[in-house]
CSV table of C-alpha atoms in Angstrom, one decimal:
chain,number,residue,atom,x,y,z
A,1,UNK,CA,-15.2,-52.6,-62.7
A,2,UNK,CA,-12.0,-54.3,-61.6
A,3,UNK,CA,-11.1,-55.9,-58.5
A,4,UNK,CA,-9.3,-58.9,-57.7
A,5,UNK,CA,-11.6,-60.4,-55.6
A,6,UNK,CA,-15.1,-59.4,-57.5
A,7,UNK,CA,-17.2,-62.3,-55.2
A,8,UNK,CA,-15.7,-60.6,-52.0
A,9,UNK,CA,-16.4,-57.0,-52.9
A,10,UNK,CA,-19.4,-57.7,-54.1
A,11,UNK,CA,-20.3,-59.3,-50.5
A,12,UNK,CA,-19.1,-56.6,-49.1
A,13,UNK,CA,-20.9,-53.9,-50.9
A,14,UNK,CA,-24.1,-55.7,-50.4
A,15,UNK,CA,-23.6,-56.4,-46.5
A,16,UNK,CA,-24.3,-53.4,-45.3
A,17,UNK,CA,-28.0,-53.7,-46.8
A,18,UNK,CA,-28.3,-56.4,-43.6
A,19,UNK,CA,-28.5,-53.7,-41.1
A,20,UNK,CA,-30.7,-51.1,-43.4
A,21,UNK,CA,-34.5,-52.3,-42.5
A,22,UNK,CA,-33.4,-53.4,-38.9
A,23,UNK,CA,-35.1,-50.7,-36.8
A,24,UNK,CA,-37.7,-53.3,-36.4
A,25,UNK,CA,-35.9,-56.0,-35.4
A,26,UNK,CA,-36.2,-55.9,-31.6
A,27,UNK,CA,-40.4,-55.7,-31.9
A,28,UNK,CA,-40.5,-59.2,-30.0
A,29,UNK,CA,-39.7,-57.6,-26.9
A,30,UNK,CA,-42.2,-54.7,-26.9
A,31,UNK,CA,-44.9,-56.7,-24.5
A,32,UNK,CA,-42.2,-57.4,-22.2
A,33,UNK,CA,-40.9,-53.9,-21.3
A,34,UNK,CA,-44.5,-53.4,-20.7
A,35,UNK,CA,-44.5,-55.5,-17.9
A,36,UNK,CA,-41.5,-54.7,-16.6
A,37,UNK,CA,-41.3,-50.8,-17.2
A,38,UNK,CA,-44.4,-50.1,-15.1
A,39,UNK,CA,-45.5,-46.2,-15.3
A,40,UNK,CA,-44.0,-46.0,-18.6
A,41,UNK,CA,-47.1,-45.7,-21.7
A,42,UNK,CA,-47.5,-48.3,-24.0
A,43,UNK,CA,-46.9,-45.5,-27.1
A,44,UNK,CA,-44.0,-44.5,-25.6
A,45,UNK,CA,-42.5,-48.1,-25.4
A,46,UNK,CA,-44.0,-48.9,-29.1
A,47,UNK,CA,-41.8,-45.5,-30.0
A,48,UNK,CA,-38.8,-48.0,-29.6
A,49,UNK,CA,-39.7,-49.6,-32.4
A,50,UNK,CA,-40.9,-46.7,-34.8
A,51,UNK,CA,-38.9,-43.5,-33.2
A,52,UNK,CA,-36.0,-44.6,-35.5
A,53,UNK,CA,-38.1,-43.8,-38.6
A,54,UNK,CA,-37.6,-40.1,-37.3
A,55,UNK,CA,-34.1,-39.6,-37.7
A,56,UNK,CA,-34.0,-41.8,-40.6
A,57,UNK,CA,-36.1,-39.4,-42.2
A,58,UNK,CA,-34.0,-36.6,-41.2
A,59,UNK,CA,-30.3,-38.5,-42.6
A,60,UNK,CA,-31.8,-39.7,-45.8
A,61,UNK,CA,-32.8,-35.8,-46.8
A,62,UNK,CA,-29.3,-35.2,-45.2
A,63,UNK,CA,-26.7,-38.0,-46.7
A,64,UNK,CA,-26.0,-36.2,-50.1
A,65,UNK,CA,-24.8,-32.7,-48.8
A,66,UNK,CA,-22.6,-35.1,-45.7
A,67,UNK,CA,-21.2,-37.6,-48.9
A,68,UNK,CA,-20.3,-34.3,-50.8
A,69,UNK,CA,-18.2,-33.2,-48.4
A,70,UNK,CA,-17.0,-36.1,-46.3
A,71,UNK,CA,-17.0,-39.4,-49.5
A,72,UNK,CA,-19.4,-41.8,-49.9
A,73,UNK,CA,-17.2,-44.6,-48.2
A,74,UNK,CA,-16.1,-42.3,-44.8
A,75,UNK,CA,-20.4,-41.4,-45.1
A,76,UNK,CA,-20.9,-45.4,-44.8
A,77,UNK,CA,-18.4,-45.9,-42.4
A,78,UNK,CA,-19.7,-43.2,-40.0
A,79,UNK,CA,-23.3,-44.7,-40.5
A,80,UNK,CA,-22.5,-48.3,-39.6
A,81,UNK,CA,-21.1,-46.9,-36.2
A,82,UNK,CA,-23.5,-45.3,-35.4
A,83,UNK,CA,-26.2,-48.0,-36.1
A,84,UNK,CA,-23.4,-50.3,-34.1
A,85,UNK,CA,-24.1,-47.9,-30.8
A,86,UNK,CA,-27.3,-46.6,-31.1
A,87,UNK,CA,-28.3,-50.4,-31.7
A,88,UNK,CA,-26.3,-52.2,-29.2
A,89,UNK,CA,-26.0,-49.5,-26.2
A,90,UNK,CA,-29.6,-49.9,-25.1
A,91,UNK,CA,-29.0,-53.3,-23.5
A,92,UNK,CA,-27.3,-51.4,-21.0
A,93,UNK,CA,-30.2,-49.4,-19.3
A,94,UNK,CA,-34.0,-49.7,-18.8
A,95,UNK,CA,-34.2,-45.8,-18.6
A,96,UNK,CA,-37.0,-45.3,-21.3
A,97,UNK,CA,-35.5,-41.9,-22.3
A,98,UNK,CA,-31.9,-43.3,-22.9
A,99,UNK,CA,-33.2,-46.2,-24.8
A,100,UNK,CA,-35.4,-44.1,-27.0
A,101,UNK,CA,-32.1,-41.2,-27.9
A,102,UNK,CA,-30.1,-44.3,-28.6
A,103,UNK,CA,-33.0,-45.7,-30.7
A,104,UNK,CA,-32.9,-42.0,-32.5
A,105,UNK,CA,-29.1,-42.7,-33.1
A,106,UNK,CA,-29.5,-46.1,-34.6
A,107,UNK,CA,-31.9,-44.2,-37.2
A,108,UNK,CA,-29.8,-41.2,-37.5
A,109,UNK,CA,-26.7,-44.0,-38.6
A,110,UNK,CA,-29.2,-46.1,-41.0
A,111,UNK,CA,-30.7,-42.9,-42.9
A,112,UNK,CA,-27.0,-41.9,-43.7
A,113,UNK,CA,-26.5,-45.1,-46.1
A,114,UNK,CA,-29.9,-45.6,-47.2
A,115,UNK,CA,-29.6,-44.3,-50.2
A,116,UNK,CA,-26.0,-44.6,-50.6
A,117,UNK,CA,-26.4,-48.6,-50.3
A,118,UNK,CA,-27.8,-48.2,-54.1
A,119,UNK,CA,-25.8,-45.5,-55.3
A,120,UNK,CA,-22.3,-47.4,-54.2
A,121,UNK,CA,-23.5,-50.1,-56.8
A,122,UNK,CA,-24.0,-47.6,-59.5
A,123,UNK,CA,-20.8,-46.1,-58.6
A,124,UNK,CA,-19.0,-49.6,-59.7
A,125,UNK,CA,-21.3,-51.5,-61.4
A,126,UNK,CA,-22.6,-50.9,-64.9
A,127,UNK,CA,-25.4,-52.6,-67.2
A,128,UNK,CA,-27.2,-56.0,-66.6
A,129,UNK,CA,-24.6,-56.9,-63.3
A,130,UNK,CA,-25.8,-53.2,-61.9
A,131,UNK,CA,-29.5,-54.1,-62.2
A,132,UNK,CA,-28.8,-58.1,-60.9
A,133,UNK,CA,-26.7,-56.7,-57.8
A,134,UNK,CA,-30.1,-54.0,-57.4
A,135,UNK,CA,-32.0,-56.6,-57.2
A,136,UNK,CA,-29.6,-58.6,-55.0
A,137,UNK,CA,-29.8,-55.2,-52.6
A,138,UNK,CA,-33.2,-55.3,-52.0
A,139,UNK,CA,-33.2,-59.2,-51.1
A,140,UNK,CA,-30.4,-59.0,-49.1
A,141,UNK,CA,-32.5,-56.2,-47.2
A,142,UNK,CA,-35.0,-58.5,-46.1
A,143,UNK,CA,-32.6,-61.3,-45.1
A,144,UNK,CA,-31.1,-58.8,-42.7
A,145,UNK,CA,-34.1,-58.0,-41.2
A,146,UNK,CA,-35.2,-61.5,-40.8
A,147,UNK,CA,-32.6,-63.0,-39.3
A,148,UNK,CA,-31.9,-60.0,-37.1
A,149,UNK,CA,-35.6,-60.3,-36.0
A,150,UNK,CA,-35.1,-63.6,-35.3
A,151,UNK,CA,-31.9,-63.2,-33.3
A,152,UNK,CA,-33.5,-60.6,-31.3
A,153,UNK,CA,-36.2,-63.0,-30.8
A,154,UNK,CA,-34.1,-66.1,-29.6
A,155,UNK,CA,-32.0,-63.8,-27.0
A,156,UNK,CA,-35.1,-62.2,-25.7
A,157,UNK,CA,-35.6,-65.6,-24.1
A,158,UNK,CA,-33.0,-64.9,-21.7
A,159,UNK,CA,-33.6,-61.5,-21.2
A,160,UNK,CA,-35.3,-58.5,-22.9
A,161,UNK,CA,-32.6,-56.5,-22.9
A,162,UNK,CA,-30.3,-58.9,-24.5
A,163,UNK,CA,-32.2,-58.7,-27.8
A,164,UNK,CA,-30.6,-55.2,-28.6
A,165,UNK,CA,-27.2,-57.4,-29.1
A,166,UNK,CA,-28.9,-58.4,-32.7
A,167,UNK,CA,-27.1,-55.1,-33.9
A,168,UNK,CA,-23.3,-57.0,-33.0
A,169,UNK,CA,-23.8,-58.3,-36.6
A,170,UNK,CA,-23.0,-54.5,-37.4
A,171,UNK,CA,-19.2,-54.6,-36.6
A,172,UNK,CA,-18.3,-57.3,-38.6
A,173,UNK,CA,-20.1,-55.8,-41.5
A,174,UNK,CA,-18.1,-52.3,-41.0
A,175,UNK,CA,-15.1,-53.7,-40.8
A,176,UNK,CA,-15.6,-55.9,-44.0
A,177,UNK,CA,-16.7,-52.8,-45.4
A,178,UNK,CA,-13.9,-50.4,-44.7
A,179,UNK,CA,-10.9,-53.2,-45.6
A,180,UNK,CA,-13.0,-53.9,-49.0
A,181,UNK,CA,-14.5,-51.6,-50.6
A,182,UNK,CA,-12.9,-48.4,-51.8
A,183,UNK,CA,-13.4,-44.2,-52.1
A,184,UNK,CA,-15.8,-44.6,-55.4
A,185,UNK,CA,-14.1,-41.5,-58.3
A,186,UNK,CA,-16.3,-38.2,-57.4
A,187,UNK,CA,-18.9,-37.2,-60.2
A,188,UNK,CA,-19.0,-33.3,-59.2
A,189,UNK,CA,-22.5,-33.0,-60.6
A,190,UNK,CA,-22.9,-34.9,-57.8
A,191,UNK,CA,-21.8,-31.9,-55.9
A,192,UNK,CA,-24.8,-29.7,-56.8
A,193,UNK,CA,-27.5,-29.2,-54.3
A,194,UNK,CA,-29.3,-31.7,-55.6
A,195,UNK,CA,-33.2,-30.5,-53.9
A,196,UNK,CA,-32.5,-27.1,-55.9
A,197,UNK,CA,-32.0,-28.6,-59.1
A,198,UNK,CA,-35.0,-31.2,-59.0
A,199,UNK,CA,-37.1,-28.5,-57.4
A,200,UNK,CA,-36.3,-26.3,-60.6
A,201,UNK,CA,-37.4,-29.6,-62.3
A,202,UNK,CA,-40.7,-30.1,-60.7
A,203,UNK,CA,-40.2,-33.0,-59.0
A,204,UNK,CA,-42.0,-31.2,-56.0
A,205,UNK,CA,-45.6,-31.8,-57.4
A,206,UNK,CA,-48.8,-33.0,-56.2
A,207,UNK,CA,-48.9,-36.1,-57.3
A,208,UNK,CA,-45.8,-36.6,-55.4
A,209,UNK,CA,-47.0,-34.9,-52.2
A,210,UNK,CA,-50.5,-37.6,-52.9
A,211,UNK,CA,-48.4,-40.7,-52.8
A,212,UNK,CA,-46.4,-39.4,-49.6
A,213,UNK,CA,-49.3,-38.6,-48.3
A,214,UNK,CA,-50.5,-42.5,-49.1
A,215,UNK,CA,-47.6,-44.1,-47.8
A,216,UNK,CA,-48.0,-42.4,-45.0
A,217,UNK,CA,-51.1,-43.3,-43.7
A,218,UNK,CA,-50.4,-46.8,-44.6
A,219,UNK,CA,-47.3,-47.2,-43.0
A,220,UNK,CA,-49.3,-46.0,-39.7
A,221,UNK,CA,-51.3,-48.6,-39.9
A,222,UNK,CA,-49.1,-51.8,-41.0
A,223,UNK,CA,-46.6,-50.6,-38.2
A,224,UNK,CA,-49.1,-52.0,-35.8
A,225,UNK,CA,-47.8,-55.2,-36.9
A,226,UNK,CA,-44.9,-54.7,-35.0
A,227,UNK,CA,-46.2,-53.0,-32.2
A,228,UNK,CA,-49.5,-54.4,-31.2
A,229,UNK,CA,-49.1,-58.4,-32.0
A,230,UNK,CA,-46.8,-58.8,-28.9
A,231,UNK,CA,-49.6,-56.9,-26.9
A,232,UNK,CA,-52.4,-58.7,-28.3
A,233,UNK,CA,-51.4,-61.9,-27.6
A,234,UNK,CA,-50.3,-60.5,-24.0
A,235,UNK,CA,-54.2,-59.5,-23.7
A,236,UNK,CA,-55.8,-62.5,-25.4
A,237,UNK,CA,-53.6,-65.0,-22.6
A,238,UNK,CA,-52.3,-67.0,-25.8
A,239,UNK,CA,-50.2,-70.0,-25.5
A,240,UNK,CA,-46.5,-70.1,-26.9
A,241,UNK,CA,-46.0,-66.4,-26.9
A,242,UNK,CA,-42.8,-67.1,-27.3
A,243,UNK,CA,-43.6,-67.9,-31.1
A,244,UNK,CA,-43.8,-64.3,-31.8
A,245,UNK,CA,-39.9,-63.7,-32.5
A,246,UNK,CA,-40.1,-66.5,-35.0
A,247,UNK,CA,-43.7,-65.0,-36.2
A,248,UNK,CA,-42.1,-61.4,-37.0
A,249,UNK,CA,-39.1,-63.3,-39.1
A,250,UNK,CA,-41.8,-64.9,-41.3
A,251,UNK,CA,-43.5,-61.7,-41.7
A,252,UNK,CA,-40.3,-60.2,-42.5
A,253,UNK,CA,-39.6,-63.2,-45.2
A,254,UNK,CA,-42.8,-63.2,-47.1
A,255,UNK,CA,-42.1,-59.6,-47.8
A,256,UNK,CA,-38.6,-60.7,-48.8
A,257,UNK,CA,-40.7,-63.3,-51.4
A,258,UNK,CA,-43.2,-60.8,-52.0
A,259,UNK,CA,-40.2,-58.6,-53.1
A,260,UNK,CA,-38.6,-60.6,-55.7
A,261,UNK,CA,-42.1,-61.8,-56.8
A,262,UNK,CA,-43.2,-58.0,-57.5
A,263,UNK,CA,-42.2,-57.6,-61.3
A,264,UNK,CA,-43.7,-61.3,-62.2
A,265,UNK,CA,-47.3,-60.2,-60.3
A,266,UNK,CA,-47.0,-56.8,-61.1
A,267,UNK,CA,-47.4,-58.4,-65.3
A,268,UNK,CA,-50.4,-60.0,-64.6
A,269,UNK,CA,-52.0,-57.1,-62.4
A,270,UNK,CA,-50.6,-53.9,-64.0
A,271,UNK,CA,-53.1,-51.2,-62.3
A,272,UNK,CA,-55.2,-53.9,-60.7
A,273,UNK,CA,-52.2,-54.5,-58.2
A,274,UNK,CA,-52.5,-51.8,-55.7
A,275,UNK,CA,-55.9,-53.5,-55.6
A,276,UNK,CA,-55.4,-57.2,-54.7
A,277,UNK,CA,-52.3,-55.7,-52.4
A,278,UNK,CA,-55.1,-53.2,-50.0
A,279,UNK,CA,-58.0,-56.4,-50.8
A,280,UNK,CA,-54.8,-58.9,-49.4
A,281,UNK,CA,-53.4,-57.0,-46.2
A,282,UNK,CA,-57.6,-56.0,-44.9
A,283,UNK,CA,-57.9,-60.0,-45.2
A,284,UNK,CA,-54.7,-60.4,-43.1
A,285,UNK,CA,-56.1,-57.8,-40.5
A,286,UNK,CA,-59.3,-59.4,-40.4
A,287,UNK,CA,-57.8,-62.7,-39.2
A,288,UNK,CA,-55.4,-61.1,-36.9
A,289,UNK,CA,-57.9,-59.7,-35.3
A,290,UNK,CA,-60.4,-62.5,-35.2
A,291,UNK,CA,-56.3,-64.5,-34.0
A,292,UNK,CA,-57.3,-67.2,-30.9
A,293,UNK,CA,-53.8,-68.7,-31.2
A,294,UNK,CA,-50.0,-68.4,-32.1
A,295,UNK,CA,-50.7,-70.4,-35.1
A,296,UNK,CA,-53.9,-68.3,-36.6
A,297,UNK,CA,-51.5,-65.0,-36.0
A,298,UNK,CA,-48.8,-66.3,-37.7
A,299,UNK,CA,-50.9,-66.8,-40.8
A,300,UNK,CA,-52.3,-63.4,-40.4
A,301,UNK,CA,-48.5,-61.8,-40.3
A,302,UNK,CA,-47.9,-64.2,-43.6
A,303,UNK,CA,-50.5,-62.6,-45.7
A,304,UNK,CA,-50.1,-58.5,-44.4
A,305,UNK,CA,-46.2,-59.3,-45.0
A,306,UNK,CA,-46.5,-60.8,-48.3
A,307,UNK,CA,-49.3,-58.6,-49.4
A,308,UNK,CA,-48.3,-55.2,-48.0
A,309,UNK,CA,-44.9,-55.5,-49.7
A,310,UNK,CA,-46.3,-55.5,-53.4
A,311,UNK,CA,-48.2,-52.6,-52.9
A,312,UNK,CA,-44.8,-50.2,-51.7
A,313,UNK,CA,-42.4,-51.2,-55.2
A,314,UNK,CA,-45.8,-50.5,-56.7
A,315,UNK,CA,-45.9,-46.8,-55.6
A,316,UNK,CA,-42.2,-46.4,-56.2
A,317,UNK,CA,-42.4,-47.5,-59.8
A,318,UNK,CA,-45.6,-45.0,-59.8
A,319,UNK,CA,-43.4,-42.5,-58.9
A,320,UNK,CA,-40.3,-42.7,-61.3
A,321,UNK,CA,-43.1,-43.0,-64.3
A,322,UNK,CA,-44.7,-39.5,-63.1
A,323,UNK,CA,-41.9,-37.1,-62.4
A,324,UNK,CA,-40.1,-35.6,-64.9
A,325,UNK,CA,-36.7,-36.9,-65.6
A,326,UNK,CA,-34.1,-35.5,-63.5
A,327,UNK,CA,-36.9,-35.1,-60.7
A,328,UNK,CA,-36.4,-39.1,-59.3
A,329,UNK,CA,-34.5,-38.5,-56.3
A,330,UNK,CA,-36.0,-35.7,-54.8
A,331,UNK,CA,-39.4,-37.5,-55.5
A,332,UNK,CA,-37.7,-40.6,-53.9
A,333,UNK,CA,-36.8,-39.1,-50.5
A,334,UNK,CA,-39.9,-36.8,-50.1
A,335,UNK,CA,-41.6,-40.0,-50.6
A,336,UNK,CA,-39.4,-41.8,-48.0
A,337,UNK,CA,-40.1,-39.1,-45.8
A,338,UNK,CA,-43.7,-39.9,-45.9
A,339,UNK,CA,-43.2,-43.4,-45.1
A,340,UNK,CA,-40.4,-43.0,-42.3
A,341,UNK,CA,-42.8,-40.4,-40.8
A,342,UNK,CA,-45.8,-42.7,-40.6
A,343,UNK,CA,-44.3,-45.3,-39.0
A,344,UNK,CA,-42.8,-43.1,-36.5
A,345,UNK,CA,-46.2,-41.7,-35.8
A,346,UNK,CA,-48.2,-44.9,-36.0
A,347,UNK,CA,-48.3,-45.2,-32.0
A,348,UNK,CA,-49.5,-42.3,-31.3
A,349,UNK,CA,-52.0,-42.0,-34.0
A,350,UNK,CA,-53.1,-45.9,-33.4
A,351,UNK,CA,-53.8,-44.2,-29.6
A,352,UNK,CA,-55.7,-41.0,-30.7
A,353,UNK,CA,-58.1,-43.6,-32.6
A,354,UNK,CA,-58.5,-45.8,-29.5
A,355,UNK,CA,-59.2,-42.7,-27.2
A,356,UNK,CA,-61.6,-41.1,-29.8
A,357,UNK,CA,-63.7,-44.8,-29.8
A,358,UNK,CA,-63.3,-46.1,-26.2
A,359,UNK,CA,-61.0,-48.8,-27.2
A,360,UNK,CA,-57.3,-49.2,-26.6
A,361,UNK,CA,-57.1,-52.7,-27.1
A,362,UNK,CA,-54.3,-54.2,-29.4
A,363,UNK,CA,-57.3,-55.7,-31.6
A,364,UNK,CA,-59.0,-53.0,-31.7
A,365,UNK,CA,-56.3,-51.5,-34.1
A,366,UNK,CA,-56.4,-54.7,-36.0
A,367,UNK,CA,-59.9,-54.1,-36.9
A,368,UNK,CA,-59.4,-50.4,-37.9
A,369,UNK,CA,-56.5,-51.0,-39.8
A,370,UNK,CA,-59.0,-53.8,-42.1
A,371,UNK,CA,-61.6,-51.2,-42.7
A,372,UNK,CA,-58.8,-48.8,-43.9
A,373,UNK,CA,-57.0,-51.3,-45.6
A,374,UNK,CA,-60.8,-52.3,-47.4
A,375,UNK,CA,-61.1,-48.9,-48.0
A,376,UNK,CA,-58.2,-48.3,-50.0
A,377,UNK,CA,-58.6,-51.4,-52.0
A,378,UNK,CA,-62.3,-50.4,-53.1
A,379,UNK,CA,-60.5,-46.5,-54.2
A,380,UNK,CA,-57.8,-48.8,-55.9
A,381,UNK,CA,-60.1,-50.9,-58.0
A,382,UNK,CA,-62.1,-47.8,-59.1
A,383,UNK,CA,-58.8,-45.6,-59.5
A,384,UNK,CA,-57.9,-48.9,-62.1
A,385,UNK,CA,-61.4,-49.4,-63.8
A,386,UNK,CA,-61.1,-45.3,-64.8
A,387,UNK,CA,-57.7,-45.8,-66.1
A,388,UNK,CA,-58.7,-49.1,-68.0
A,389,UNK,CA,-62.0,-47.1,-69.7
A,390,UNK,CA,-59.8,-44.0,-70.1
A,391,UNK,CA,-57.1,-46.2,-71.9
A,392,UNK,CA,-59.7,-47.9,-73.2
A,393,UNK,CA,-61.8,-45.3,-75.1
A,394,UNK,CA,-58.4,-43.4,-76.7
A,395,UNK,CA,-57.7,-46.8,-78.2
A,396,UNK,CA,-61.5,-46.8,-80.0
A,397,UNK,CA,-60.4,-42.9,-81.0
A,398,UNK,CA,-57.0,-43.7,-82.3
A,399,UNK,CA,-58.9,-46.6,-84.6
């Protein structure tokens, strides 16, 4: 790839990764528009947080066919102004229902480059400075989150609403964007439907469905992260709660770590890792909920972030290794789906499960969320064991 600037085009084709995993970015506010939103449920205010997963869901499925037909650079361009509105508009109302279709735009904008925010670096990149700028994507993911957590944090000291202007950083990026970065040449296999082909393919299995299925029901439960610490605190009368913006931007860094530390702990894991991850993230629970202060939640929100995040690379490297080739990227998003659904779900599942117990508190989910975390960690180890034996005893037979 030629350019004449490589360092700037490179910036800009990563920048637009800051904005990708920002839905969660304004979480610091959630026990504030409690208070002042009276009459308004608390799942319906934790939806501002997790309703963008929804149309996220919807735009990722959807981005191929609308970069077909309008180009993957007028795709981008339309996504980052959306996210720019649907991020930034809110500030202007405390109508619940307006903040929550603007919170469905913001996800509608994001899902639209998801997956293009890879496929742009394939598009230009080739060999080991396609896999080092992949890697550099996936950083530069959690970066954006954590500083736009903890900009959301610092102007919801002056007022709730203020926090939405975190999404500001989204002009800027756009702009950079549509100056640098060209029209990448069209590949019209591209063109294909590509769902038909991969369906043909088999990438539809049950295997596939299983680890939706998974991430799903984990995602519902580590979302609670984001919507019940705020609360908790609120009900436990902590000091500092002002902490918590600068709590989530930690959690949101030790997954960054967690991230680039993946392949290293994955080597001396292999199957064990899912394991140690479920094992990790209960323990993280366990102290949020026991959490008497700032400080001991902060910990908590360390370990779940750090621990959590090896255990999602691990399903998506599961995934590539079991679908047949050609199958990856239908496998991909149907397994994005399942994660984007879950967290959009995660209120009002986490408030079926305190109905159907008696218990509503924000700790109360804490402790669910350990037992199903333990759970999963004991299925994990024996899931591992069997495929040690199995592996194991065909090694004796091939001797």
């Amino acid at each position: 790839m030629k350019t004449k600037n490589r360092i700037l085009f490179k910036t800009a084709l990563l920048s637009i990764s800051l904005v990708l995993t920002s839905a969660s970015a304004v979480s610091a506010i959630i026990p504030m528009m409690l208070n002042q939103l009276s009459g308004v449920s608390s799942s319906l205010i934790e939806s501002v947080v997790t309703i963008p997963s929804f149309t996220m869901m919807l735009f990722v499925l959807l981005s191929g066919p609308i970069s077909s037909r309008l180009g993957k650079k007028n795709t981008v361009m339309f996504g980052l102004l959306l996210v720019l509105a649907g991020g930034i508009l809110p500030m202007f109302t405390t109508n619940i229902t307006w903040i929550l279709a603007l919170r469905l735009v913001l996800g509608a904008g994001l899902g639209m480059f998801n997956s293009l925010a890879v496929s742009l670096i394939s598009d230009f990149f080739e060999g080991d400075e396609r896999a080092q700028l992949v890697g550099f994507q996936s950083a530069v993911q959690g970066l954006g989150t954590s500083f736009a957590t903890f900009v959301a944090g610092q102007l919801a000291l002056i007022d709730w609403q203020f926090a939405f202007l975190c999404y500001a950083i989204t002009l800027p990026i756009a702009l950079l964007f549509f100056i640098v970065v060209p029209e990448p040449e069209r590949d019209n296999n591209l063109l294909l439907p590509s769902t038909e082909t991969d369906s043909r393919r088999g990438g539809v299995s049950l295997p596939v469905l299983g680890l939706s299925a998974v991430l799903f029901m984990f995602m519902t439960f580590i979302m609670i992260v984001y919507t019940k610490t705020g609360i908790m605190i609120s009900e436990k009368n902590m000091s500092n709660a002002e902490f918590l913006g600068t709590a989530l931007t930690l959690f949101s860094l030790s997954s960054m770590v967690a991230g680039f530390l993946f392949g290293k702990i994955y080597t001396w894991f292999r199957n064990f890792a899912p394991f140690v991850s479920s094992l990790l993230t209960a323990a993280g629970f366990v102290l949020l909920w026991l959490s008497q202060s700032v400080t001991m939640v902060t910990i908590a929100m360390l370990i779940i972030g750090f621990s959590f995040a090896l255990f999602i690379p691990y399903i998506f490297t599961t995934l590539t290794k079991i679908v047949p080739k050609g199958s990856e990227t239908i496998s991909i998003s149907i397994a994005m789906v399942g994660s984007n659904l879950g967290a959009f779900a995660s209120p009002y599942v986490i408030k079926v499960v305190g109905t159907l117990f008696g218990d509503a508190s924000a700790s109360f989910s804490f402790l669910v969320s350990s037992i199903l975390f333990t759970v999963a960690a004991f299925i994990c180890l024996g899931i591992a064991i069997k495929g040690k034996t199995g592996r194991d005893q065909a090694a004796i037979l091939e001797g």
